[in-house]
Amino acid sequence: MKHDSGSTHPLVPPIHTSAVYVFPDLDAVDAVYHRETTGYVYARDGHPNAVALAAELSRWEAASWGIVTASGMAATSAALLGIVNAGDRILTSDRIYGKTTRLLRDEFTRFGVTTEFVDICDLDAVRHALQTPTRVLFTETISNPTCRIADLPALAELARQSRTELIVDNTFATPALCRPLELGAAVVIESLTKLIAGHSDVTLGYVGGTNPQLQHRIVGGVSTWGLASNPFDCWLANRGLETLAIRVQAATANAVTVADWLATQPTVARVFYPGRDDHPDFALGKRLLPQGVGNMLAFELIGGREAVNRWMRACPNIPFAPSLGHTRTTCSHPATTSHRFDSPAERQRQGITDGLIRLSVGCEPCPELLTNLAGTDPTRH
Ligand SMILES: *Cc1c(COP(=O)(O)O)cnc(C)c1O
């Protein structure tokens, strides 16, 4: 049974849920395997919704190849599994995403791959650490939750000099604000779960690059290790991607206003937003992210955990949601979520106090957002 739409075709792409594709004869099978015609065999190896989404993302990232994975962590796993061998060494930031730290520290070590953590904002420390042969330098463009920015061109140059592959997790910036491959990265990773799909209803990742050898190993690995995506999530992410530019632009404009407003509040001890000149990466942000430093910010309430509890109860329209990149503003509390299992000393080093709230600023109208942040719970009065 063949389904088509006659001489017309749908404006919106269909969802191809089929796990497998059928062939009229063996020559047709060979033609697909030899890439003489486009076609699919088995959804884990590739399906139309993933291929269309990856092509669109690769255009955004200026990548010559790219693949969609089951999650952001699957993208990180695919990139690392495709590059490192037993005995290799990885150098990474001491402020990366918690699950990435765990992947490197608890999983890759079991296969004889060691990781050293360094302050990625201290280029002398990175240069020194790269004197030991290193296969991969792994960083995030903007760190969570204090929004430290990595100097990607400088890191790319250090990586080049020591024959190290620079992998950049660009989730907080998105390709709307930063294209790491154009700044010298070998591989870029995105968690599509966050701003790119953008509506908190998808779990997916993307990995892309320009080096064909890495393409062969990473893209092949996605099927072999079983890191592939599902069609419905790809379809949703493709729809989200259509509005990425305007959502990021609106959310970034809101974040600028919110950061400055928070800084005037008597209950706020400190604001962390690289778009403000009191952030250590203000100048770097202007240079590296000229269209804006994004929608993520953090602020510290005077009064610690109890002050956070009071603020959360007073601001029910800013939902507590330990993720980011939703259309509307959400908050989280790093000390009880993302950095819960770090030692108090480690949290203190990163500036993650009990009063610190992280905001993922959304693209709702700004006056409404400021009202919500000021606390509008009518039951309070
Ligand atoms: C969420 C996130 C990931 C992991 O993505 P998932 O889609 O949740 O697997 C990786 N890096 C960063 C910076 C993230 O915020």
PDB file of N, CA and C in Angstrom, residues 172-234:
ATOM      1  N   PHE A 172      23.829  26.581  25.724  1.00  0.00           N
ATOM      2  CA  PHE A 172      23.335  27.840  26.306  1.00  0.00           C
ATOM      3  C   PHE A 172      23.327  28.972  25.278  1.00  0.00           C
ATOM      4  N   ALA A 173      24.220  28.917  24.297  1.00  0.00           N
ATOM      5  CA  ALA A 173      24.306  30.016  23.323  1.00  0.00           C
ATOM      6  C   ALA A 173      23.389  29.767  22.129  1.00  0.00           C
ATOM      7  N   THR A 174      23.311  28.540  21.676  1.00  0.00           N
ATOM      8  CA  THR A 174      22.634  28.110  20.437  1.00  0.00           C
ATOM      9  C   THR A 174      23.331  28.729  19.212  1.00  0.00           C
ATOM     10  N   PRO A 175      23.148  28.115  18.042  1.00  0.00           N
ATOM     11  CA  PRO A 175      23.778  28.690  16.833  1.00  0.00           C
ATOM     12  C   PRO A 175      23.196  30.046  16.450  1.00  0.00           C
ATOM     13  N   ALA A 176      22.100  30.465  17.094  1.00  0.00           N
ATOM     14  CA  ALA A 176      21.564  31.807  16.809  1.00  0.00           C
ATOM     15  C   ALA A 176      22.517  32.884  17.337  1.00  0.00           C
ATOM     16  N   LEU A 177      23.323  32.557  18.352  1.00  0.00           N
ATOM     17  CA  LEU A 177      24.234  33.546  18.937  1.00  0.00           C
ATOM     18  C   LEU A 177      25.704  33.205  18.728  1.00  0.00           C
ATOM     19  N   CYS A 178      26.022  31.925  18.550  1.00  0.00           N
ATOM     20  CA  CYS A 178      27.429  31.523  18.438  1.00  0.00           C
ATOM     21  C   CYS A 178      27.545  30.281  17.568  1.00  0.00           C
ATOM     22  N   ARG A 179      28.537  30.293  16.661  1.00  0.00           N
ATOM     23  CA  ARG A 179      28.807  29.122  15.819  1.00  0.00           C
ATOM     24  C   ARG A 179      30.224  28.653  16.089  1.00  0.00           C
ATOM     25  N   PRO A 180      30.385  27.720  17.034  1.00  0.00           N
ATOM     26  CA  PRO A 180      31.730  27.306  17.454  1.00  0.00           C
ATOM     27  C   PRO A 180      32.617  26.788  16.321  1.00  0.00           C
ATOM     28  N   LEU A 181      32.007  26.144  15.295  1.00  0.00           N
ATOM     29  CA  LEU A 181      32.838  25.606  14.206  1.00  0.00           C
ATOM     30  C   LEU A 181      33.543  26.738  13.467  1.00  0.00           C
ATOM     31  N   GLU A 182      32.875  27.890  13.358  1.00  0.00           N
ATOM     32  CA  GLU A 182      33.498  29.040  12.686  1.00  0.00           C
ATOM     33  C   GLU A 182      34.593  29.665  13.551  1.00  0.00           C
ATOM     34  N   LEU A 183      34.586  29.347  14.846  1.00  0.00           N
ATOM     35  CA  LEU A 183      35.598  29.899  15.760  1.00  0.00           C
ATOM     36  C   LEU A 183      36.726  28.892  16.000  1.00  0.00           C
ATOM     37  N   GLY A 184      36.705  27.771  15.276  1.00  0.00           N
ATOM     38  CA  GLY A 184      37.830  26.846  15.341  1.00  0.00           C
ATOM     39  C   GLY A 184      37.566  25.515  16.019  1.00  0.00           C
ATOM     40  N   ALA A 185      36.337  25.276  16.498  1.00  0.00           N
ATOM     41  CA  ALA A 185      36.033  23.985  17.120  1.00  0.00           C
ATOM     42  C   ALA A 185      36.012  22.887  16.062  1.00  0.00           C
ATOM     43  N   ALA A 186      36.377  21.649  16.474  1.00  0.00           N
ATOM     44  CA  ALA A 186      36.313  20.503  15.557  1.00  0.00           C
ATOM     45  C   ALA A 186      34.906  19.932  15.528  1.00  0.00           C
ATOM     46  N   VAL A 187      34.236  19.974  16.676  1.00  0.00           N
ATOM     47  CA  VAL A 187      32.906  19.370  16.806  1.00  0.00           C
ATOM     48  C   VAL A 187      32.042  20.289  17.661  1.00  0.00           C
ATOM     49  N   VAL A 188      30.772  20.438  17.274  1.00  0.00           N
ATOM     50  CA  VAL A 188      29.819  21.183  18.103  1.00  0.00           C
ATOM     51  C   VAL A 188      28.702  20.242  18.543  1.00  0.00           C
ATOM     52  N   ILE A 189      28.251  20.465  19.783  1.00  0.00           N
ATOM     53  CA  ILE A 189      27.169  19.669  20.367  1.00  0.00           C
ATOM     54  C   ILE A 189      26.074  20.620  20.810  1.00  0.00           C
ATOM     55  N   GLU A 190      24.821  20.216  20.607  1.00  0.00           N
ATOM     56  CA  GLU A 190      23.698  20.987  21.136  1.00  0.00           C
ATOM     57  C   GLU A 190      22.738  20.016  21.829  1.00  0.00           C
ATOM     58  N   SER A 191      22.195  20.414  22.968  1.00  0.00           N
ATOM     59  CA  SER A 191      21.028  19.726  23.505  1.00  0.00           C
ATOM     60  C   SER A 191      19.817  20.420  22.901  1.00  0.00           C
ATOM     61  N   LEU A 192      19.132  19.725  21.986  1.00  0.00           N
ATOM     62  CA  LEU A 192      17.954  20.319  21.339  1.00  0.00           C
ATOM     63  C   LEU A 192      16.794  20.421  22.317  1.00  0.00           C
ATOM     64  N   THR A 193      16.896  19.652  23.409  1.00  0.00           N
ATOM     65  CA  THR A 193      15.884  19.667  24.478  1.00  0.00           C
ATOM     66  C   THR A 193      15.628  21.079  24.994  1.00  0.00           C
ATOM     67  N   LYS A 194      16.628  21.928  24.915  1.00  0.00           N
ATOM     68  CA  LYS A 194      16.571  23.254  25.538  1.00  0.00           C
ATOM     69  C   LYS A 194      16.046  24.279  24.525  1.00  0.00           C
ATOM     70  N   LEU A 195      16.811  25.301  24.203  1.00  0.00           N
ATOM     71  CA  LEU A 195      16.283  26.413  23.407  1.00  0.00           C
ATOM     72  C   LEU A 195      15.924  26.023  21.968  1.00  0.00           C
ATOM     73  N   ILE A 196      16.606  25.065  21.389  1.00  0.00           N
ATOM     74  CA  ILE A 196      16.423  24.822  19.953  1.00  0.00           C
ATOM     75  C   ILE A 196      15.041  24.231  19.668  1.00  0.00           C
ATOM     76  N   ALA A 197      14.667  23.152  20.355  1.00  0.00           N
ATOM     77  CA  ALA A 197      13.278  22.683  20.222  1.00  0.00           C
ATOM     78  C   ALA A 197      12.373  23.699  20.920  1.00  0.00           C
ATOM     79  N   GLY A 198      12.778  24.142  22.103  1.00  0.00           N
ATOM     80  CA  GLY A 198      12.266  25.381  22.666  1.00  0.00           C
ATOM     81  C   GLY A 198      10.941  25.365  23.388  1.00  0.00           C
ATOM     82  N   HIS A 199      10.262  24.219  23.478  1.00  0.00           N
ATOM     83  CA  HIS A 199       8.940  24.195  24.104  1.00  0.00           C
ATOM     84  C   HIS A 199       8.844  23.142  25.212  1.00  0.00           C
ATOM     85  N   SER A 200       9.982  22.655  25.685  1.00  0.00           N
ATOM     86  CA  SER A 200      10.034  21.693  26.803  1.00  0.00           C
ATOM     87  C   SER A 200       9.193  20.437  26.560  1.00  0.00           C
ATOM     88  N   ASP A 201       9.118  20.000  25.294  1.00  0.00           N
ATOM     89  CA  ASP A 201       8.360  18.772  25.034  1.00  0.00           C
ATOM     90  C   ASP A 201       9.136  17.779  24.169  1.00  0.00           C
ATOM     91  N   VAL A 202      10.462  17.946  24.124  1.00  0.00           N
ATOM     92  CA  VAL A 202      11.313  17.128  23.259  1.00  0.00           C
ATOM     93  C   VAL A 202      12.592  16.789  24.014  1.00  0.00           C
ATOM     94  N   THR A 203      13.117  15.573  23.839  1.00  0.00           N
ATOM     95  CA  THR A 203      14.461  15.243  24.311  1.00  0.00           C
ATOM     96  C   THR A 203      15.275  14.795  23.104  1.00  0.00           C
ATOM     97  N   LEU A 204      16.258  15.606  22.701  1.00  0.00           N
ATOM     98  CA  LEU A 204      17.080  15.303  21.523  1.00  0.00           C
ATOM     99  C   LEU A 204      18.418  16.035  21.621  1.00  0.00           C
ATOM    100  N   GLY A 205      19.383  15.589  20.829  1.00  0.00           N
ATOM    101  CA  GLY A 205      20.662  16.291  20.733  1.00  0.00           C
ATOM    102  C   GLY A 205      21.127  16.353  19.288  1.00  0.00           C
ATOM    103  N   TYR A 206      22.221  17.070  19.091  1.00  0.00           N
ATOM    104  CA  TYR A 206      22.810  17.203  17.749  1.00  0.00           C
ATOM    105  C   TYR A 206      24.322  17.228  17.908  1.00  0.00           C
ATOM    106  N   VAL A 207      25.009  16.590  16.991  1.00  0.00           N
ATOM    107  CA  VAL A 207      26.468  16.703  16.929  1.00  0.00           C
ATOM    108  C   VAL A 207      26.850  16.944  15.470  1.00  0.00           C
ATOM    109  N   GLY A 208      27.745  17.899  15.247  1.00  0.00           N
ATOM    110  CA  GLY A 208      28.140  18.220  13.876  1.00  0.00           C
ATOM    111  C   GLY A 208      29.580  18.689  13.820  1.00  0.00           C
ATOM    112  N   GLY A 209      30.116  18.725  12.581  1.00  0.00           N
ATOM    113  CA  GLY A 209      31.501  19.149  12.414  1.00  0.00           C
ATOM    114  C   GLY A 209      31.842  19.371  10.962  1.00  0.00           C
ATOM    115  N   THR A 210      33.130  19.473  10.684  1.00  0.00           N
ATOM    116  CA  THR A 210      33.581  19.706   9.315  1.00  0.00           C
ATOM    117  C   THR A 210      34.594  18.663   8.843  1.00  0.00           C
ATOM    118  N   ASN A 211      35.148  17.885   9.765  1.00  0.00           N
ATOM    119  CA  ASN A 211      36.178  16.913   9.420  1.00  0.00           C
ATOM    120  C   ASN A 211      35.538  15.576   9.002  1.00  0.00           C
ATOM    121  N   PRO A 212      35.754  15.129   7.740  1.00  0.00           N
ATOM    122  CA  PRO A 212      35.092  13.900   7.262  1.00  0.00           C
ATOM    123  C   PRO A 212      35.511  12.635   8.019  1.00  0.00           C
ATOM    124  N   GLN A 213      36.746  12.619   8.558  1.00  0.00           N
ATOM    125  CA  GLN A 213      37.138  11.426   9.325  1.00  0.00           C
ATOM    126  C   GLN A 213      36.332  11.308  10.609  1.00  0.00           C
ATOM    127  N   LEU A 214      36.147  12.451  11.267  1.00  0.00           N
ATOM    128  CA  LEU A 214      35.332  12.434  12.481  1.00  0.00           C
ATOM    129  C   LEU A 214      33.888  12.095  12.138  1.00  0.00           C
ATOM    130  N   GLN A 215      33.422  12.581  10.987  1.00  0.00           N
ATOM    131  CA  GLN A 215      32.055  12.266  10.545  1.00  0.00           C
ATOM    132  C   GLN A 215      31.852  10.761  10.480  1.00  0.00           C
ATOM    133  N   HIS A 216      32.801  10.094   9.830  1.00  0.00           N
ATOM    134  CA  HIS A 216      32.699   8.656   9.641  1.00  0.00           C
ATOM    135  C   HIS A 216      32.564   7.940  10.996  1.00  0.00           C
ATOM    136  N   ARG A 217      33.416   8.337  11.953  1.00  0.00           N
ATOM    137  CA  ARG A 217      33.425   7.630  13.242  1.00  0.00           C
ATOM    138  C   ARG A 217      32.226   8.004  14.108  1.00  0.00           C
ATOM    139  N   ILE A 218      31.864   9.295  14.122  1.00  0.00           N
ATOM    140  CA  ILE A 218      30.784   9.735  15.015  1.00  0.00           C
ATOM    141  C   ILE A 218      29.415   9.325  14.470  1.00  0.00           C
ATOM    142  N   VAL A 219      29.180   9.557  13.181  1.00  0.00           N
ATOM    143  CA  VAL A 219      27.879   9.231  12.592  1.00  0.00           C
ATOM    144  C   VAL A 219      27.657   7.715  12.617  1.00  0.00           C
ATOM    145  N   GLY A 220      28.682   6.943  12.276  1.00  0.00           N
ATOM    146  CA  GLY A 220      28.567   5.484  12.344  1.00  0.00           C
ATOM    147  C   GLY A 220      28.273   5.029  13.766  1.00  0.00           C
ATOM    148  N   GLY A 221      28.936   5.678  14.728  1.00  0.00           N
ATOM    149  CA  GLY A 221      28.775   5.302  16.135  1.00  0.00           C
ATOM    150  C   GLY A 221      27.363   5.524  16.653  1.00  0.00           C
ATOM    151  N   VAL A 222      26.671   6.521  16.133  1.00  0.00           N
ATOM    152  CA  VAL A 222      25.307   6.795  16.615  1.00  0.00           C
ATOM    153  C   VAL A 222      24.407   5.583  16.380  1.00  0.00           C
ATOM    154  N   SER A 223      24.571   4.928  15.229  1.00  0.00           N
ATOM    155  CA  SER A 223      23.767   3.732  14.968  1.00  0.00           C
ATOM    156  C   SER A 223      24.273   2.534  15.783  1.00  0.00           C
ATOM    157  N   THR A 224      25.600   2.358  15.813  1.00  0.00           N
ATOM    158  CA  THR A 224      26.145   1.162  16.465  1.00  0.00           C
ATOM    159  C   THR A 224      25.921   1.174  17.982  1.00  0.00           C
ATOM    160  N   TRP A 225      26.165   2.338  18.607  1.00  0.00           N
ATOM    161  CA  TRP A 225      25.938   2.421  20.054  1.00  0.00           C
ATOM    162  C   TRP A 225      24.458   2.597  20.385  1.00  0.00           C
ATOM    163  N   GLY A 226      23.615   2.846  19.368  1.00  0.00           N
ATOM    164  CA  GLY A 226      22.175   2.956  19.608  1.00  0.00           C
ATOM    165  C   GLY A 226      21.753   4.290  20.192  1.00  0.00           C
ATOM    166  N   LEU A 227      22.302   5.378  19.663  1.00  0.00           N
ATOM    167  CA  LEU A 227      22.037   6.709  20.219  1.00  0.00           C
ATOM    168  C   LEU A 227      21.050   7.496  19.356  1.00  0.00           C
ATOM    169  N   ALA A 228      20.341   6.786  18.470  1.00  0.00           N
ATOM    170  CA  ALA A 228      19.529   7.449  17.437  1.00  0.00           C
ATOM    171  C   ALA A 228      18.268   8.100  18.003  1.00  0.00           C
ATOM    172  N   SER A 229      17.690   8.999  17.201  1.00  0.00           N
ATOM    173  CA  SER A 229      16.543   9.813  17.594  1.00  0.00           C
ATOM    174  C   SER A 229      15.230   9.177  17.149  1.00  0.00           C
ATOM    175  N   ASN A 230      14.118   9.683  17.707  1.00  0.00           N
ATOM    176  CA  ASN A 230      12.819   9.194  17.220  1.00  0.00           C
ATOM    177  C   ASN A 230      12.122  10.260  16.375  1.00  0.00           C
ATOM    178  N   PRO A 231      11.312   9.807  15.366  1.00  0.00           N
ATOM    179  CA  PRO A 231      10.763  10.736  14.372  1.00  0.00           C
ATOM    180  C   PRO A 231       9.890  11.849  14.953  1.00  0.00           C
ATOM    181  N   PHE A 232       9.030  11.530  15.913  1.00  0.00           N
ATOM    182  CA  PHE A 232       8.103  12.549  16.408  1.00  0.00           C
ATOM    183  C   PHE A 232       8.868  13.696  17.073  1.00  0.00           C
ATOM    184  N   ASP A 233       9.864  13.356  17.899  1.00  0.00           N
ATOM    185  CA  ASP A 233      10.655  14.416  18.543  1.00  0.00           C
ATOM    186  C   ASP A 233      11.387  15.260  17.491  1.00  0.00           C
ATOM    187  N   CYS A 234      11.884  14.609  16.433  1.00  0.00           N
ATOM    188  CA  CYS A 234      12.561  15.370  15.364  1.00  0.00           C
ATOM    189  C   CYS A 234      11.588  16.325  14.683  1.00  0.00           C
TER     190      CYS A 234
END
